[in-house]
Amino acid sequence: MREELIISGRMNYKVDPNLHIWGWEIALYLFLGGLAAGVLFFAALYYIRKRDDEYEAAVKWVPMLTPFFLVIGLGALFLDLHHKPFFWRLYTTIKLQSPMSWGAWTLMVITPLSIVWGATYVREMFPKWDWKYKWLYDLEAFFIKNRMTLAWIMITFASILGIYTGILLSAFNARPLWNTSILGPLFLVSGMSAGAALIMMLSKNPLERKRFAQMDLMLIGIEIFLIIHMFMGFKASTAVQIETANLFLGGPYTLPFWIFAVFLGMVLPAMLEIWELKGKHIPVYIPALLIIFGNIMLRFIIVYAGQASRYLY
Amino acid sequence: MRYAMAIDTKKCVGCGDCVVACQTENNVPIGYCRDWVVEVTHGTYPQLELEIRSERCNHCDNAPCVRCCPTGASHYADGGIVLVTEEKCIGCGACIASCPYDARYPHPEGYVDKCTFCHHRVEKGQKPACVEVCPTKCLYFGDLDDPHSDVSKVLKKRKFKTLIPEAGTDPQLYFLI
């Protein structure tokens, strides 16, 4: 038997009895960041591949929603800060070793970029739109002329943003669940899957819907592969990682993770999409909303369970 | 210069004077602790072993809190002491999540707080408050680069361990066993 007690008393706020420094704000921020990254990635990808007229929702108007996602996500992040008046300190330094630092800078680039990208399509989507000032028309003409350059910058930064949402957590070696390099690609793929689901749900074009349903199927397959890989890695690793895996294999996170994130968020929508592709009619918003729900669950569970995983000593 | 602390687990009685001294010296808000005492019971009755450890920030050589801090608020000060610059800290909690020893907490004023090895005393040549008050003299503090410092001398004589060395943080609290 081994029993370890803090006998002097310690009940530090947000640290004891179990670490809970990060709550829904960070989970929501990671979800919205991943979703925006996914949408912007596809917008840039299909523009570069010159399919913008075919995939109008993906390239032209769903990206108009991303500034809102990013601003709400950043708002949640701001709410989570304990020393709010000093938030600007994030932008007085670049620390490459700190994912939070280069993530903040990535958001500084991609948020205005997402606004510019959407703005270049406003008049095409809403013909009655008037920019009112000549300089705004000039600016619009300049960005439309340079859309290809914008697309390349956007695809790069969308990928960085998607990976960052996972690497932010995996940089913490104190939390064995987070401390796996698989979280970067897992969150990137999962964000892309949510982005594809949103485009699929909002598109009116059957061809575009079909393309994104196929895309989602592939992404869900990769996600499940990465999740299995992550648990194989944990189970074959040291005591702390085995303990971490057990949180999901019989422990308190078993049901929420496997039922909500994996079954309802990945397996079921994948099955529905396969049926749909085989010709059965399934309302598109069912698999799409399930995927988005699974995405939110994945972020929440990983954020909370990560803080329950720790070194034993 | 490399400041470090040694804690004699054979002499510590778990009285908690170190905790009270720290709270008083550093004006730690009520309900918070920068240091704490852990009691580990090992074995089954009657073969029981007891270890008492006075713990605090490990002032690691490879501190994950310094690495993860996005603003540079968490930094290495002279002698390797890990400190937080209050007016640079945004209170994001990255350092709190990154510490395997759970040694940090958000101060009610917003910035992140932790043990400073009583930096304000050490720069005046004094010992940290916890070391000064310990009634069993089980805490040793000093410069590891100075062979005549209290900590260097005791580490030469005694066996010791560090906490979670496998986390790769290179902690600078040495527990005499």
CSV table of C-alpha atoms in Angstrom, one decimal:
chain,number,residue,atom,x,y,z
A,1,MET,CA,0.0,0.0,0.0
A,2,ARG,CA,1.2,3.5,-0.7
A,3,GLU,CA,-0.7,6.6,0.4
A,4,GLU,CA,0.3,10.1,-0.3
A,5,LEU,CA,-1.3,13.1,1.5
A,6,ILE,CA,-0.6,16.8,1.7
A,7,ILE,CA,-0.7,17.2,5.5
A,8,SER,CA,-0.1,20.9,5.6
A,9,GLY,CA,-3.2,21.6,3.6
A,10,ARG,CA,-3.2,22.9,0.1
A,11,MET,CA,-6.2,24.0,-1.8
A,12,ASN,CA,-4.8,26.3,-4.4
A,13,TYR,CA,-7.5,27.8,-6.7
A,14,LYS,CA,-7.8,25.8,-10.0
A,15,VAL,CA,-5.0,23.5,-9.0
A,16,ASP,CA,-6.3,21.4,-6.1
A,17,PRO,CA,-7.6,18.8,-5.6
A,18,ASN,CA,-7.2,18.1,-9.3
A,19,LEU,CA,-5.9,20.5,-11.9
A,20,HIS,CA,-8.7,22.4,-13.6
A,21,ILE,CA,-6.9,25.5,-14.9
A,22,TRP,CA,-8.5,25.2,-18.3
A,23,GLY,CA,-12.3,24.8,-18.8
A,24,TRP,CA,-14.8,25.3,-21.5
A,25,GLU,CA,-13.2,28.5,-22.8
A,26,ILE,CA,-10.1,26.7,-24.1
A,27,ALA,CA,-12.1,23.7,-25.4
A,28,LEU,CA,-14.4,26.1,-27.3
A,29,TYR,CA,-11.4,28.1,-28.6
A,30,LEU,CA,-9.7,24.9,-29.9
A,31,PHE,CA,-12.9,23.8,-31.6
A,32,LEU,CA,-13.6,27.1,-33.3
A,33,GLY,CA,-10.0,27.5,-34.3
A,34,GLY,CA,-10.0,24.0,-35.8
A,35,LEU,CA,-13.3,24.6,-37.6
A,36,ALA,CA,-12.1,27.9,-39.0
A,37,ALA,CA,-8.8,26.3,-40.1
A,38,GLY,CA,-10.8,23.5,-41.9
A,39,VAL,CA,-13.1,25.9,-43.8
A,40,LEU,CA,-10.2,28.2,-44.8
A,41,PHE,CA,-8.1,25.3,-45.8
A,42,PHE,CA,-10.7,24.0,-48.3
A,43,ALA,CA,-11.5,27.5,-49.5
A,44,ALA,CA,-7.8,28.1,-50.4
A,45,LEU,CA,-7.4,24.5,-51.7
A,46,TYR,CA,-10.3,24.7,-54.2
A,47,TYR,CA,-9.4,28.2,-55.3
A,48,ILE,CA,-5.8,27.1,-56.0
A,49,ARG,CA,-7.2,24.1,-57.9
A,50,LYS,CA,-9.5,26.6,-59.8
A,51,ARG,CA,-12.7,24.9,-58.8
A,52,ASP,CA,-14.1,28.1,-57.2
A,53,ASP,CA,-17.2,28.2,-59.5
A,54,GLU,CA,-17.9,24.5,-58.9
A,55,TYR,CA,-17.5,24.7,-55.1
A,56,GLU,CA,-19.1,28.0,-54.4
A,57,ALA,CA,-20.0,27.4,-50.8
A,58,ALA,CA,-16.5,26.1,-49.9
A,59,VAL,CA,-14.6,28.9,-51.7
A,60,LYS,CA,-16.9,31.9,-51.6
A,61,TRP,CA,-19.4,32.1,-48.9
A,62,VAL,CA,-18.8,29.7,-46.0
A,63,PRO,CA,-15.4,31.3,-45.4
A,64,MET,CA,-17.4,34.5,-44.6
A,65,LEU,CA,-18.4,32.9,-41.4
A,66,THR,CA,-14.8,32.1,-40.2
A,67,PRO,CA,-14.0,35.6,-38.9
A,68,PHE,CA,-17.0,35.2,-36.5
A,69,PHE,CA,-15.7,31.8,-35.4
A,70,LEU,CA,-12.2,33.2,-34.9
A,71,VAL,CA,-13.4,36.3,-33.0
A,72,ILE,CA,-15.7,34.2,-30.8
A,73,GLY,CA,-12.8,31.8,-30.1
A,74,LEU,CA,-10.5,34.6,-29.3
A,75,GLY,CA,-13.2,36.1,-27.0
A,76,ALA,CA,-13.4,32.7,-25.2
A,77,LEU,CA,-9.6,32.7,-24.9
A,78,PHE,CA,-9.6,36.3,-23.5
A,79,LEU,CA,-12.3,35.3,-20.9
A,80,ASP,CA,-10.0,32.5,-19.8
A,81,LEU,CA,-7.1,34.9,-19.1
A,82,HIS,CA,-6.6,35.7,-15.4
A,83,HIS,CA,-4.6,38.8,-15.9
A,84,LYS,CA,-6.7,40.4,-18.7
A,85,PRO,CA,-5.4,44.0,-18.8
A,86,PHE,CA,-2.0,42.5,-19.8
A,87,PHE,CA,-3.2,40.4,-22.8
A,88,TRP,CA,-1.3,42.7,-25.2
A,89,ARG,CA,1.9,41.3,-23.8
A,90,LEU,CA,1.3,38.3,-26.1
A,91,TYR,CA,2.2,40.6,-29.0
A,92,THR,CA,5.4,42.1,-27.5
A,93,THR,CA,7.4,39.0,-28.0
A,94,ILE,CA,7.7,35.9,-30.1
A,95,LYS,CA,8.7,32.8,-28.3
A,96,LEU,CA,9.2,29.9,-30.7
A,97,GLN,CA,9.4,27.3,-27.9
A,98,SER,CA,5.9,28.3,-26.7
A,99,PRO,CA,3.1,27.1,-28.9
A,100,MET,CA,0.8,29.6,-27.3
A,101,SER,CA,3.0,32.4,-28.5
A,102,TRP,CA,3.3,31.4,-32.2
A,103,GLY,CA,-0.4,30.4,-32.1
A,104,ALA,CA,-1.3,33.9,-31.0
A,105,TRP,CA,0.8,35.3,-33.9
A,106,THR,CA,-0.8,32.8,-36.4
A,107,LEU,CA,-4.2,34.1,-35.3
A,108,MET,CA,-3.0,37.6,-35.8
A,109,VAL,CA,-2.3,36.7,-39.5
A,110,ILE,CA,-5.2,34.5,-40.2
A,111,THR,CA,-8.0,36.5,-38.6
A,112,PRO,CA,-7.6,39.6,-40.9
A,113,LEU,CA,-6.8,37.2,-43.8
A,114,SER,CA,-10.2,35.5,-43.3
A,115,ILE,CA,-11.9,38.9,-43.3
A,116,VAL,CA,-10.2,39.9,-46.5
A,117,TRP,CA,-11.0,36.6,-48.2
A,118,GLY,CA,-14.7,36.9,-47.4
A,119,ALA,CA,-14.7,40.6,-48.3
A,120,THR,CA,-13.4,39.9,-51.8
A,121,TYR,CA,-16.5,37.7,-52.4
A,122,VAL,CA,-19.1,40.0,-50.8
A,123,ARG,CA,-20.2,41.8,-54.0
A,124,GLU,CA,-20.3,38.5,-55.9
A,125,MET,CA,-22.5,36.9,-53.4
A,126,PHE,CA,-24.6,40.0,-52.5
A,127,PRO,CA,-24.8,42.1,-55.7
A,128,LYS,CA,-26.5,45.0,-54.0
A,129,TRP,CA,-23.6,45.5,-51.6
A,130,ASP,CA,-22.0,48.9,-51.7
A,131,TRP,CA,-18.6,49.6,-50.2
A,132,LYS,CA,-19.5,53.3,-50.1
A,133,TYR,CA,-15.9,54.6,-50.4
A,134,LYS,CA,-13.7,54.5,-53.4
A,135,TRP,CA,-10.6,53.4,-51.5
A,136,LEU,CA,-12.5,50.3,-50.3
A,137,TYR,CA,-13.3,49.5,-54.0
A,138,ASP,CA,-9.6,50.0,-54.8
A,139,LEU,CA,-8.6,47.7,-51.9
A,140,GLU,CA,-11.1,45.1,-53.0
A,141,ALA,CA,-9.7,45.2,-56.6
A,142,PHE,CA,-6.2,44.8,-55.3
A,143,PHE,CA,-7.1,41.7,-53.2
A,144,ILE,CA,-9.1,40.2,-56.0
A,145,LYS,CA,-6.1,40.6,-58.3
A,146,ASN,CA,-3.9,38.9,-55.8
A,147,ARG,CA,-6.3,36.2,-54.7
A,148,MET,CA,-3.9,33.4,-55.7
A,149,THR,CA,-1.2,34.8,-53.4
A,150,LEU,CA,-3.8,35.2,-50.6
A,151,ALA,CA,-4.9,31.5,-51.2
A,152,TRP,CA,-1.3,30.2,-50.8
A,153,ILE,CA,-0.8,32.3,-47.6
A,154,MET,CA,-4.2,31.1,-46.3
A,155,ILE,CA,-3.6,27.4,-46.9
A,156,THR,CA,-0.3,27.6,-45.1
A,157,PHE,CA,-1.6,29.5,-42.1
A,158,ALA,CA,-4.8,27.4,-42.0
A,159,SER,CA,-2.7,24.3,-41.7
A,160,ILE,CA,-0.5,25.9,-39.0
A,161,LEU,CA,-3.7,27.0,-37.1
A,162,GLY,CA,-5.2,23.5,-37.3
A,163,ILE,CA,-2.0,21.8,-36.1
A,164,TYR,CA,-1.5,24.5,-33.4
A,165,THR,CA,-4.8,23.6,-31.8
A,166,GLY,CA,-3.3,20.2,-31.0
A,167,ILE,CA,0.3,21.2,-30.4
A,168,LEU,CA,-0.8,23.8,-27.8
A,169,LEU,CA,-1.7,20.8,-25.6
A,170,SER,CA,1.0,18.4,-26.7
A,171,ALA,CA,3.8,20.8,-25.5
A,172,PHE,CA,2.9,20.0,-21.9
A,173,ASN,CA,5.0,17.1,-20.8
A,174,ALA,CA,3.5,17.3,-17.3
A,175,ARG,CA,0.1,16.0,-18.7
A,176,PRO,CA,0.7,12.5,-20.2
A,177,LEU,CA,-2.5,12.5,-22.2
A,178,TRP,CA,-1.6,15.7,-24.0
A,179,ASN,CA,2.1,14.9,-24.3
A,180,THR,CA,1.8,13.0,-27.6
A,181,SER,CA,2.7,14.3,-31.0
A,182,ILE,CA,-0.4,12.7,-32.4
A,183,LEU,CA,-2.6,15.5,-31.0
A,184,GLY,CA,-1.3,17.9,-33.6
A,185,PRO,CA,-2.3,15.9,-36.7
A,186,LEU,CA,-5.4,14.5,-34.9
A,187,PHE,CA,-6.8,18.0,-34.2
A,188,LEU,CA,-5.8,19.2,-37.7
A,189,VAL,CA,-7.7,16.3,-39.3
A,190,SER,CA,-10.6,16.7,-36.9
A,191,GLY,CA,-10.9,20.5,-37.6
A,192,MET,CA,-10.8,19.8,-41.4
A,193,SER,CA,-13.5,17.2,-40.9
A,194,ALA,CA,-15.7,19.8,-39.0
A,195,GLY,CA,-15.0,22.3,-41.8
A,196,ALA,CA,-16.0,19.9,-44.5
A,197,ALA,CA,-19.1,19.0,-42.5
A,198,LEU,CA,-20.1,22.7,-42.3
A,199,ILE,CA,-19.6,23.2,-46.0
A,200,MET,CA,-21.5,20.0,-46.8
A,201,MET,CA,-24.4,21.2,-44.6
A,202,LEU,CA,-24.6,24.7,-46.0
A,203,SER,CA,-24.0,24.0,-49.7
A,204,LYS,CA,-27.0,23.9,-52.0
A,205,ASN,CA,-25.0,22.1,-54.8
A,206,PRO,CA,-25.4,18.3,-54.8
A,207,LEU,CA,-22.0,17.8,-56.5
A,208,GLU,CA,-20.3,19.9,-53.8
A,209,ARG,CA,-22.2,18.1,-51.1
A,210,LYS,CA,-21.1,14.8,-52.5
A,211,ARG,CA,-17.4,15.9,-52.8
A,212,PHE,CA,-17.4,17.0,-49.2
A,213,ALA,CA,-19.2,13.9,-47.9
A,214,GLN,CA,-16.5,11.8,-49.6
A,215,MET,CA,-13.8,14.1,-48.1
A,216,ASP,CA,-15.4,13.8,-44.6
A,217,LEU,CA,-15.4,10.0,-44.9
A,218,MET,CA,-11.7,10.0,-45.6
A,219,LEU,CA,-11.0,12.4,-42.8
A,220,ILE,CA,-13.0,10.4,-40.3
A,221,GLY,CA,-11.1,7.3,-41.4
A,222,ILE,CA,-7.8,9.1,-40.7
A,223,GLU,CA,-9.1,10.4,-37.3
A,224,ILE,CA,-10.0,6.9,-36.2
A,225,PHE,CA,-6.6,5.6,-37.3
A,226,LEU,CA,-4.9,8.3,-35.3
A,227,ILE,CA,-7.0,7.7,-32.2
A,228,ILE,CA,-6.2,3.9,-32.3
A,229,HIS,CA,-2.5,4.8,-32.9
A,230,MET,CA,-2.6,7.2,-29.9
A,231,PHE,CA,-3.9,4.5,-27.6
A,232,MET,CA,-1.5,1.9,-28.9
A,233,GLY,CA,1.3,4.3,-28.2
A,234,PHE,CA,0.0,4.9,-24.6
A,235,LYS,CA,-0.4,1.3,-23.8
A,236,ALA,CA,3.0,0.4,-25.0
A,237,SER,CA,4.7,3.2,-23.1
A,238,THR,CA,5.5,4.0,-19.5
A,239,ALA,CA,3.4,3.7,-16.3
A,240,VAL,CA,2.0,7.2,-16.6
A,241,GLN,CA,0.9,6.7,-20.2
A,242,ILE,CA,-0.7,3.4,-19.4
A,243,GLU,CA,-2.6,5.1,-16.5
A,244,THR,CA,-3.6,7.8,-19.0
A,245,ALA,CA,-5.0,5.2,-21.5
A,246,ASN,CA,-6.9,3.6,-18.7
A,247,LEU,CA,-8.8,6.8,-18.1
A,248,PHE,CA,-10.5,5.9,-21.5
A,249,LEU,CA,-10.4,2.2,-21.2
A,250,GLY,CA,-12.5,1.5,-18.2
A,251,GLY,CA,-11.9,4.8,-16.4
A,252,PRO,CA,-14.2,7.9,-16.0
A,253,TYR,CA,-13.8,9.1,-19.6
A,254,THR,CA,-14.6,5.8,-21.3
A,255,LEU,CA,-18.3,6.4,-21.9
A,256,PRO,CA,-18.1,10.1,-23.0
A,257,PHE,CA,-15.2,9.5,-25.3
A,258,TRP,CA,-16.2,6.3,-27.0
A,259,ILE,CA,-19.9,7.0,-27.2
A,260,PHE,CA,-20.1,10.8,-27.8
A,261,ALA,CA,-16.8,11.6,-29.6
A,262,VAL,CA,-16.1,8.3,-31.5
A,263,PHE,CA,-19.4,6.6,-32.1
A,264,LEU,CA,-21.8,9.6,-32.4
A,265,GLY,CA,-19.2,12.0,-33.8
A,266,MET,CA,-17.3,9.7,-36.2
A,267,VAL,CA,-18.6,6.2,-36.7
A,268,LEU,CA,-22.4,7.0,-37.0
A,269,PRO,CA,-22.0,9.9,-39.4
A,270,ALA,CA,-19.5,7.9,-41.5
A,271,MET,CA,-22.1,5.1,-41.8
A,272,LEU,CA,-24.8,7.6,-42.7
A,273,GLU,CA,-22.6,9.1,-45.4
A,274,ILE,CA,-21.8,5.7,-46.8
A,275,TRP,CA,-25.5,5.0,-47.1
A,276,GLU,CA,-26.1,8.4,-48.6
A,277,LEU,CA,-23.3,7.8,-51.2
A,278,LYS,CA,-25.0,4.5,-52.0
A,279,GLY,CA,-28.1,6.3,-53.0
A,280,LYS,CA,-30.3,6.2,-49.8
A,281,HIS,CA,-31.7,9.6,-48.9
A,282,ILE,CA,-30.5,10.9,-45.6
A,283,PRO,CA,-31.0,14.6,-44.6
A,284,VAL,CA,-27.5,16.1,-44.9
A,285,TYR,CA,-27.7,18.1,-41.7
A,286,ILE,CA,-27.8,14.8,-39.6
A,287,PRO,CA,-24.3,13.5,-40.4
A,288,ALA,CA,-22.9,17.1,-40.6
A,289,LEU,CA,-24.3,18.1,-37.1
A,290,LEU,CA,-23.1,14.8,-35.7
A,291,ILE,CA,-19.6,15.4,-36.9
A,292,ILE,CA,-19.6,18.9,-35.5
A,293,PHE,CA,-20.9,17.6,-32.2
A,294,GLY,CA,-18.2,14.9,-32.1
A,295,ASN,CA,-15.6,17.5,-32.8
A,296,ILE,CA,-16.8,19.6,-29.8
A,297,MET,CA,-16.9,16.6,-27.6
A,298,LEU,CA,-13.3,15.5,-28.6
A,299,ARG,CA,-12.0,19.0,-27.7
A,300,PHE,CA,-13.8,19.1,-24.4
A,301,ILE,CA,-12.9,15.5,-23.4
A,302,ILE,CA,-9.2,15.9,-24.3
A,303,VAL,CA,-9.0,19.3,-22.5
A,304,TYR,CA,-10.6,17.9,-19.3
A,305,ALA,CA,-9.1,14.4,-19.3
A,306,GLY,CA,-5.6,15.8,-20.0
A,307,GLN,CA,-5.8,17.7,-16.7
A,308,ALA,CA,-6.8,14.5,-14.9
A,309,SER,CA,-3.7,12.7,-16.3
A,310,ARG,CA,-0.5,13.3,-14.3
A,311,TYR,CA,2.8,11.9,-13.2
A,312,LEU,CA,2.7,9.6,-10.3
A,313,TYR,CA,5.2,10.1,-7.5
B,1,MET,CA,26.0,30.1,-9.5
B,2,ARG,CA,23.2,27.6,-9.1
B,3,TYR,CA,20.9,27.9,-6.1
B,4,ALA,CA,19.3,24.7,-4.9
B,5,MET,CA,17.6,23.3,-1.8
B,6,ALA,CA,18.0,20.0,0.0
B,7,ILE,CA,15.2,18.6,2.2
B,8,ASP,CA,16.1,16.0,4.8
B,9,THR,CA,13.2,13.6,4.8
B,10,LYS,CA,14.6,11.9,7.9
B,11,LYS,CA,14.5,15.0,10.0
B,12,CYS,CA,11.3,16.6,8.7
B,13,VAL,CA,8.5,16.1,11.2
B,14,GLY,CA,5.8,17.8,9.1
B,15,CYS,CA,5.1,20.6,11.5
B,16,GLY,CA,4.2,23.0,8.6
B,17,ASP,CA,6.3,25.9,10.0
B,18,CYS,CA,7.9,26.3,6.5
B,19,VAL,CA,4.4,26.8,5.0
B,20,VAL,CA,3.4,29.4,7.6
B,21,ALA,CA,6.8,31.2,7.3
B,22,CYS,CA,6.4,31.4,3.5
B,23,GLN,CA,2.8,32.7,3.8
B,24,THR,CA,3.9,35.4,6.2
B,25,GLU,CA,7.1,36.4,4.5
B,26,ASN,CA,5.6,36.6,1.0
B,27,ASN,CA,2.2,37.8,1.9
B,28,VAL,CA,0.6,34.8,0.3
B,29,PRO,CA,-3.2,35.3,0.0
B,30,ILE,CA,-5.3,33.3,2.5
B,31,GLY,CA,-6.2,29.9,1.1
B,32,TYR,CA,-3.1,29.6,-1.1
B,33,CYS,CA,0.3,27.9,-0.6
B,34,ARG,CA,3.6,28.3,-2.2
B,35,ASP,CA,5.0,25.4,-0.3
B,36,TRP,CA,3.4,22.4,1.3
B,37,VAL,CA,4.2,19.2,3.3
B,38,VAL,CA,3.6,15.7,1.8
B,39,GLU,CA,3.4,12.6,3.9
B,40,VAL,CA,3.9,9.3,2.2
B,41,THR,CA,3.0,6.0,3.9
B,42,HIS,CA,4.4,2.9,2.3
B,43,GLY,CA,3.8,-0.8,3.2
B,44,THR,CA,1.3,-2.6,5.4
B,45,TYR,CA,1.0,-2.6,9.2
B,46,PRO,CA,3.2,-3.2,11.1
B,47,GLN,CA,5.8,-2.8,8.3
B,48,LEU,CA,5.1,0.8,7.6
B,49,GLU,CA,7.5,3.4,6.2
B,50,LEU,CA,6.9,7.0,6.5
B,51,GLU,CA,8.5,9.8,4.4
B,52,ILE,CA,7.7,13.5,5.1
B,53,ARG,CA,8.7,16.0,2.4
B,54,SER,CA,8.5,19.8,2.5
B,55,GLU,CA,7.8,20.6,-1.2
B,56,ARG,CA,7.7,23.7,-3.3
B,57,CYS,CA,8.7,24.9,-6.9
B,58,ASN,CA,11.7,22.8,-8.0
B,59,HIS,CA,13.3,25.7,-9.9
B,60,CYS,CA,14.1,23.3,-12.7
B,61,ASP,CA,17.1,23.7,-14.9
B,62,ASN,CA,14.9,22.7,-17.9
B,63,ALA,CA,11.7,24.4,-16.6
B,64,PRO,CA,8.6,23.6,-18.8
B,65,CYS,CA,6.9,26.7,-17.4
B,66,VAL,CA,9.6,28.9,-18.8
B,67,ARG,CA,9.4,27.1,-22.1
B,68,CYS,CA,5.6,27.3,-22.4
B,69,CYS,CA,5.2,30.9,-21.2
B,70,PRO,CA,4.1,32.9,-24.3
B,71,THR,CA,5.2,36.3,-23.0
B,72,GLY,CA,8.5,35.6,-21.3
B,73,ALA,CA,7.0,36.4,-17.9
B,74,SER,CA,8.3,33.1,-16.5
B,75,HIS,CA,12.0,33.3,-16.7
B,76,TYR,CA,15.3,32.2,-15.1
B,77,ALA,CA,16.8,34.8,-12.8
B,78,ASP,CA,20.3,34.8,-11.4
B,79,GLY,CA,21.3,31.5,-9.9
B,80,GLY,CA,18.7,29.6,-11.9
B,81,ILE,CA,15.8,30.8,-9.7
B,82,VAL,CA,12.6,30.6,-11.8
B,83,LEU,CA,10.5,33.8,-11.4
B,84,VAL,CA,7.4,35.3,-12.8
B,85,THR,CA,7.3,39.0,-13.8
B,86,GLU,CA,3.8,40.0,-12.7
B,87,GLU,CA,3.3,42.8,-15.3
B,88,LYS,CA,4.3,40.5,-18.1
B,89,CYS,CA,2.0,37.7,-17.1
B,90,ILE,CA,-1.3,37.4,-18.9
B,91,GLY,CA,-2.6,34.6,-16.6
B,92,CYS,CA,-3.1,32.2,-19.5
B,93,GLY,CA,-2.4,29.2,-17.3
B,94,ALA,CA,0.1,27.5,-19.7
B,95,CYS,CA,2.8,27.4,-17.0
B,96,ILE,CA,0.3,26.0,-14.5
B,97,ALA,CA,-0.6,23.2,-16.9
B,98,SER,CA,3.0,22.6,-17.8
B,99,CYS,CA,4.3,22.0,-14.2
B,100,PRO,CA,4.4,18.4,-13.2
B,101,TYR,CA,4.7,19.4,-9.6
B,102,ASP,CA,1.6,21.6,-9.6
B,103,ALA,CA,3.7,24.3,-7.9
B,104,ARG,CA,2.0,27.3,-9.5
B,105,TYR,CA,-1.4,28.9,-9.0
B,106,PRO,CA,-3.3,31.9,-10.3
B,107,HIS,CA,-2.9,34.7,-7.7
B,108,PRO,CA,-6.2,36.5,-6.9
B,109,GLU,CA,-4.8,39.6,-8.6
B,110,GLY,CA,-4.5,37.6,-11.9
B,111,TYR,CA,-0.9,36.9,-12.4
B,112,VAL,CA,0.6,33.5,-11.7
B,113,ASP,CA,2.4,33.0,-8.4
B,114,LYS,CA,4.8,30.4,-6.9
B,115,CYS,CA,7.8,29.9,-4.7
B,116,THR,CA,10.6,32.4,-5.5
B,117,PHE,CA,13.2,30.7,-3.2
B,118,CYS,CA,12.6,34.1,-1.4
B,119,HIS,CA,14.6,35.8,-4.1
B,120,HIS,CA,14.3,39.1,-2.2
B,121,ARG,CA,16.1,37.7,0.8
B,122,VAL,CA,18.6,35.6,-1.1
B,123,GLU,CA,19.9,38.7,-3.0
B,124,LYS,CA,20.6,40.3,0.4
B,125,GLY,CA,22.6,37.2,1.5
B,126,GLN,CA,19.8,35.8,3.7
B,127,LYS,CA,18.3,32.3,3.5
B,128,PRO,CA,14.7,31.7,2.3
B,129,ALA,CA,12.1,32.1,5.1
B,130,CYS,CA,11.2,28.4,5.2
B,131,VAL,CA,14.9,27.4,5.7
B,132,GLU,CA,15.3,30.1,8.4
B,133,VAL,CA,12.4,29.0,10.6
B,134,CYS,CA,12.6,25.2,10.2
B,135,PRO,CA,12.7,23.9,13.9
B,136,THR,CA,14.5,20.6,13.0
B,137,LYS,CA,16.9,22.3,10.6
B,138,CYS,CA,16.0,19.9,7.8
B,139,LEU,CA,16.2,22.4,5.0
B,140,TYR,CA,19.5,23.3,3.4
B,141,PHE,CA,19.9,26.1,0.9
B,142,GLY,CA,22.8,27.5,-1.1
B,143,ASP,CA,24.9,27.6,-4.2
B,144,LEU,CA,25.7,24.3,-5.8
B,145,ASP,CA,28.7,25.8,-7.4
B,146,ASP,CA,30.2,26.7,-4.0
B,147,PRO,CA,31.6,23.6,-2.4
B,148,HIS,CA,31.3,25.2,1.0
B,149,SER,CA,27.6,26.0,0.9
B,150,ASP,CA,25.2,24.2,3.2
B,151,VAL,CA,23.5,22.4,0.3
B,152,SER,CA,26.8,21.3,-1.4
B,153,LYS,CA,28.1,19.9,1.8
B,154,VAL,CA,25.0,17.9,2.7
B,155,LEU,CA,24.6,16.5,-0.8
B,156,LYS,CA,28.2,15.3,-0.7
B,157,LYS,CA,27.5,13.3,2.5
B,158,ARG,CA,24.0,12.0,2.0
B,159,LYS,CA,22.1,10.0,-0.5
B,160,PHE,CA,19.3,11.9,-2.3
B,161,LYS,CA,16.6,11.8,-4.8
B,162,THR,CA,14.7,14.3,-7.0
B,163,LEU,CA,11.0,14.2,-7.8
B,164,ILE,CA,9.8,12.9,-11.2
B,165,PRO,CA,13.3,13.0,-12.8
B,166,GLU,CA,11.7,11.2,-15.8
B,167,ALA,CA,9.8,14.3,-16.6
B,168,GLY,CA,13.1,15.7,-17.8
B,169,THR,CA,12.8,19.0,-15.9
B,170,ASP,CA,16.1,18.7,-14.1
B,171,PRO,CA,14.7,19.8,-10.7
B,172,GLN,CA,16.8,21.5,-8.1
B,173,LEU,CA,15.1,20.3,-4.9
B,174,TYR,CA,17.1,17.4,-3.5
B,175,PHE,CA,15.4,15.1,-1.0
B,176,LEU,CA,17.8,13.4,1.4
B,177,ILE,CA,16.9,9.8,2.0
